[in-house]
Amino acid sequence: MSVTLTPMGPATLSQDEVKRVKALGCLHCKGTDLFNCRVITKNGKITADKMQRIVDAANKFGNGEVCMTTRLTMEIQQVPFHKIDDMRAFLAEAGLETGGTGKKVRPVVSCKGTTCQYGLLDSYALSEEIHERFFKGYSAVTLPHKFKIAVGGCPNNCVKPNLNDVGIIGQRVPDFDPYKCHGCRRCLCEKACPIHVPKIVDGKMYADPELCNHCGRCVGKCPFHARDNSTYGFRVYIGGRWGKQIAQGKPLEKIFTSQDEVLDIVEKCILLFRDQGIAGERFSDTINRIGFENVQAQLLSNDLLDRKAEIIAD
């Protein structure tokens, strides 16, 4: 079934009506009484039964088409305004909801690091925890602007974590035992590194810590066991964004080894934005205005969490 966009005239829907359903995740197709309605997934994952309900809703209430957004929500196309409430009730019967708009924490995106050969963390588990704790848990908290979070399983950055307000990237930090290094003329660690960071310097392997992205691909490659051990962790980037103004997120100086600590950092970012951001500015603007070092110091302390109730209530 196909629906042609039909102009309805400027007075067909009031701005209050358009604004009300936009807050529910339904975006107006200009010049019509039709809306594209975003159905929330858990970071792109959804059961086959729930997917079937979305398909049924698209056929029953929309034009039979569904598209996936950049935030991994499923968008039912061209739903007439008068059918939106019925469509949402139909989806709710299967435990589905629309949303993902407004000055709030947006749906979390994640790569497939849990199952990918290069994955260094359980990206599904971490992103689902973020979904529950911050997308759902902070759903009633208004922020100065939208706030996007992404989880990447490794430095390949497939879901662009460093171009989100907060991005988390899996790390594997290699250890090095110089006493076991033979300074091989053909260093297998260098050969294994996709960006060729390890080099033989003065008869020993050397990897510049400023260049190493901690992908872990060199671990275990030395035949003399000089690089057998490593530490898994999380690198957190803050202040990234794409769109009309692009900003590369900056990494916090610490590589975290505790998932709970990372979750606390995400929460402190949201609280700081709520507390110190100015209406209409993105998190990257807030960071630039008050200074990265200032923001980092606050994120590495517990003051924001101690003031959580006050910040949210303010």
mmCIF file of C-alpha atoms in Angstrom, residues 103-248:
data_model
loop_
_atom_site.group_PDB
_atom_site.id
_atom_site.type_symbol
_atom_site.label_atom_id
_atom_site.label_comp_id
_atom_site.label_asym_id
_atom_site.label_seq_id
_atom_site.Cartn_x
_atom_site.Cartn_y
_atom_site.Cartn_z
ATOM 1 C CA LYS A 103 15.788 18.036 24.666
ATOM 2 C CA LYS A 104 16.476 14.769 26.415
ATOM 3 C CA VAL A 105 18.767 11.770 26.443
ATOM 4 C CA ARG A 106 18.225 10.233 23.006
ATOM 5 C CA PRO A 107 18.138 6.513 22.145
ATOM 6 C CA VAL A 108 21.540 4.908 22.646
ATOM 7 C CA VAL A 109 23.395 3.415 19.690
ATOM 8 C CA SER A 110 25.799 0.505 19.803
ATOM 9 C CA CYS A 111 27.939 -1.556 17.474
ATOM 10 C CA LYS A 112 27.972 -5.366 17.523
ATOM 11 C CA GLY A 113 31.107 -5.513 19.679
ATOM 12 C CA THR A 114 29.612 -8.314 21.769
ATOM 13 C CA THR A 115 29.884 -10.729 18.829
ATOM 14 C CA CYS A 116 32.360 -8.970 16.506
ATOM 15 C CA GLN A 117 35.834 -10.502 16.160
ATOM 16 C CA TYR A 118 37.356 -7.149 17.082
ATOM 17 C CA GLY A 119 35.049 -6.398 20.031
ATOM 18 C CA LEU A 120 36.810 -5.566 23.294
ATOM 19 C CA LEU A 121 33.715 -5.188 25.468
ATOM 20 C CA ASP A 122 30.150 -6.465 25.716
ATOM 21 C CA SER A 123 28.659 -3.539 23.814
ATOM 22 C CA TYR A 124 25.112 -4.938 23.893
ATOM 23 C CA ALA A 125 25.100 -5.367 27.681
ATOM 24 C CA LEU A 126 26.651 -1.953 28.340
ATOM 25 C CA SER A 127 24.397 -0.098 25.908
ATOM 26 C CA GLU A 128 21.287 -1.819 27.266
ATOM 27 C CA GLU A 129 22.304 -0.759 30.777
ATOM 28 C CA ILE A 130 22.708 2.819 29.505
ATOM 29 C CA HIS A 131 19.320 2.556 27.776
ATOM 30 C CA GLU A 132 17.566 1.581 31.010
ATOM 31 C CA ARG A 133 19.473 3.869 33.347
ATOM 32 C CA PHE A 134 19.610 7.029 31.249
ATOM 33 C CA PHE A 135 17.262 6.922 28.242
ATOM 34 C CA LYS A 136 14.463 5.473 30.366
ATOM 35 C CA GLY A 137 15.596 6.663 33.793
ATOM 36 C CA TYR A 138 16.082 10.277 32.696
ATOM 37 C CA SER A 139 13.087 10.413 30.347
ATOM 38 C CA ALA A 140 11.404 13.100 32.467
ATOM 39 C CA VAL A 141 14.539 15.262 32.737
ATOM 40 C CA THR A 142 14.728 18.189 30.305
ATOM 41 C CA LEU A 143 18.213 19.211 29.174
ATOM 42 C CA PRO A 144 19.506 22.311 27.353
ATOM 43 C CA HIS A 145 19.526 20.307 24.098
ATOM 44 C CA LYS A 146 19.426 16.709 22.867
ATOM 45 C CA PHE A 147 22.048 14.392 24.342
ATOM 46 C CA LYS A 148 23.434 11.452 22.363
ATOM 47 C CA ILE A 149 25.365 8.445 23.665
ATOM 48 C CA ALA A 150 27.150 5.746 21.640
ATOM 49 C CA VAL A 151 29.026 2.575 22.600
ATOM 50 C CA GLY A 152 31.772 1.185 20.348
ATOM 51 C CA GLY A 153 33.349 -2.204 20.932
ATOM 52 C CA CYS A 154 36.801 -1.207 19.668
ATOM 53 C CA PRO A 155 38.758 1.707 18.162
ATOM 54 C CA ASN A 156 37.351 0.944 14.688
ATOM 55 C CA ASN A 157 34.616 3.422 15.724
ATOM 56 C CA CYS A 158 31.914 1.896 13.532
ATOM 57 C CA VAL A 159 29.130 3.841 15.296
ATOM 58 C CA LYS A 160 31.227 7.023 15.673
ATOM 59 C CA PRO A 161 31.316 7.179 19.508
ATOM 60 C CA ASN A 162 33.664 10.180 19.365
ATOM 61 C CA LEU A 163 31.035 12.135 17.391
ATOM 62 C CA ASN A 164 28.427 11.803 20.147
ATOM 63 C CA ASP A 165 27.927 13.906 23.258
ATOM 64 C CA VAL A 166 29.355 10.943 25.164
ATOM 65 C CA GLY A 167 31.105 8.066 23.432
ATOM 66 C CA ILE A 168 32.501 4.898 24.997
ATOM 67 C CA ILE A 169 35.109 2.838 23.157
ATOM 68 C CA GLY A 170 36.429 -0.573 24.181
ATOM 69 C CA GLN A 171 40.156 -0.725 24.928
ATOM 70 C CA ARG A 172 42.814 -3.396 25.339
ATOM 71 C CA VAL A 173 45.949 -1.793 26.705
ATOM 72 C CA PRO A 174 49.000 -3.983 25.990
ATOM 73 C CA ASP A 175 51.717 -4.633 28.575
ATOM 74 C CA PHE A 176 55.340 -4.975 27.485
ATOM 75 C CA ASP A 177 58.206 -6.928 29.016
ATOM 76 C CA PRO A 178 61.406 -5.420 27.545
ATOM 77 C CA TYR A 179 63.533 -8.232 28.986
ATOM 78 C CA LYS A 180 61.796 -10.747 26.726
ATOM 79 C CA CYS A 181 62.039 -8.600 23.584
ATOM 80 C CA HIS A 182 64.750 -9.735 21.135
ATOM 81 C CA GLY A 183 64.460 -6.669 18.927
ATOM 82 C CA CYS A 184 63.588 -8.799 15.904
ATOM 83 C CA ARG A 185 64.362 -7.187 12.559
ATOM 84 C CA ARG A 186 60.846 -8.172 11.490
ATOM 85 C CA CYS A 187 58.757 -7.360 14.569
ATOM 86 C CA LEU A 188 55.530 -9.364 14.475
ATOM 87 C CA CYS A 189 53.849 -6.891 16.846
ATOM 88 C CA GLU A 190 54.463 -4.119 14.327
ATOM 89 C CA LYS A 191 53.174 -6.356 11.551
ATOM 90 C CA ALA A 192 49.983 -7.104 13.546
ATOM 91 C CA CYS A 193 49.288 -3.440 14.308
ATOM 92 C CA PRO A 194 46.833 -1.972 11.759
ATOM 93 C CA ILE A 195 48.334 1.500 12.209
ATOM 94 C CA HIS A 196 51.986 0.327 12.552
ATOM 95 C CA VAL A 197 52.738 1.944 15.884
ATOM 96 C CA PRO A 198 55.335 -0.498 17.324
ATOM 97 C CA LYS A 199 58.863 0.115 16.060
ATOM 98 C CA ILE A 200 62.294 -1.273 16.915
ATOM 99 C CA VAL A 201 64.216 1.522 18.643
ATOM 100 C CA ASP A 202 67.729 0.912 20.010
ATOM 101 C CA GLY A 203 67.250 -2.831 19.765
ATOM 102 C CA LYS A 204 63.888 -2.989 21.564
ATOM 103 C CA MET A 205 60.290 -2.648 20.511
ATOM 104 C CA TYR A 206 58.754 0.738 21.315
ATOM 105 C CA ALA A 207 55.101 1.760 20.917
ATOM 106 C CA ASP A 208 54.412 5.485 21.266
ATOM 107 C CA PRO A 209 51.603 5.739 23.865
ATOM 108 C CA GLU A 210 50.278 8.864 22.143
ATOM 109 C CA LEU A 211 49.771 6.948 18.893
ATOM 110 C CA CYS A 212 48.608 3.556 20.203
ATOM 111 C CA ASN A 213 44.808 3.334 20.095
ATOM 112 C CA HIS A 214 44.685 0.217 22.308
ATOM 113 C CA CYS A 215 43.025 -2.062 19.790
ATOM 114 C CA GLY A 216 44.933 -5.014 21.274
ATOM 115 C CA ARG A 217 45.733 -6.578 17.904
ATOM 116 C CA CYS A 218 49.448 -6.901 18.826
ATOM 117 C CA VAL A 219 48.846 -8.819 22.066
ATOM 118 C CA GLY A 220 50.184 -12.371 21.898
ATOM 119 C CA LYS A 221 51.966 -11.851 18.593
ATOM 120 C CA CYS A 222 55.535 -11.736 19.939
ATOM 121 C CA PRO A 223 57.100 -15.235 19.665
ATOM 122 C CA PHE A 224 59.169 -14.473 22.769
ATOM 123 C CA HIS A 225 56.113 -13.466 24.867
ATOM 124 C CA ALA A 226 57.160 -9.857 25.368
ATOM 125 C CA ARG A 227 53.592 -8.671 24.736
ATOM 126 C CA ASP A 228 51.372 -11.427 26.101
ATOM 127 C CA ASN A 229 49.508 -9.489 28.774
ATOM 128 C CA SER A 230 47.010 -6.658 28.555
ATOM 129 C CA THR A 231 44.298 -4.797 30.445
ATOM 130 C CA TYR A 232 40.753 -4.393 29.123
ATOM 131 C CA GLY A 233 39.053 -1.070 29.689
ATOM 132 C CA PHE A 234 36.921 1.801 28.431
ATOM 133 C CA ARG A 235 37.909 5.133 26.880
ATOM 134 C CA VAL A 236 35.308 7.888 27.270
ATOM 135 C CA TYR A 237 35.015 10.755 24.782
ATOM 136 C CA ILE A 238 32.974 13.862 25.558
ATOM 137 C CA GLY A 239 31.661 16.733 23.460
ATOM 138 C CA GLY A 240 31.380 15.133 20.041
ATOM 139 C CA ARG A 241 28.634 16.060 17.584
ATOM 140 C CA TRP A 242 27.715 15.842 13.909
ATOM 141 C CA GLY A 243 25.357 17.916 11.854
ATOM 142 C CA LYS A 244 25.730 21.523 10.743
ATOM 143 C CA GLN A 245 28.607 22.002 13.177
ATOM 144 C CA ILE A 246 30.863 18.980 13.639
ATOM 145 C CA ALA A 247 33.004 18.535 16.755
ATOM 146 C CA GLN A 248 35.407 15.702 17.552
#
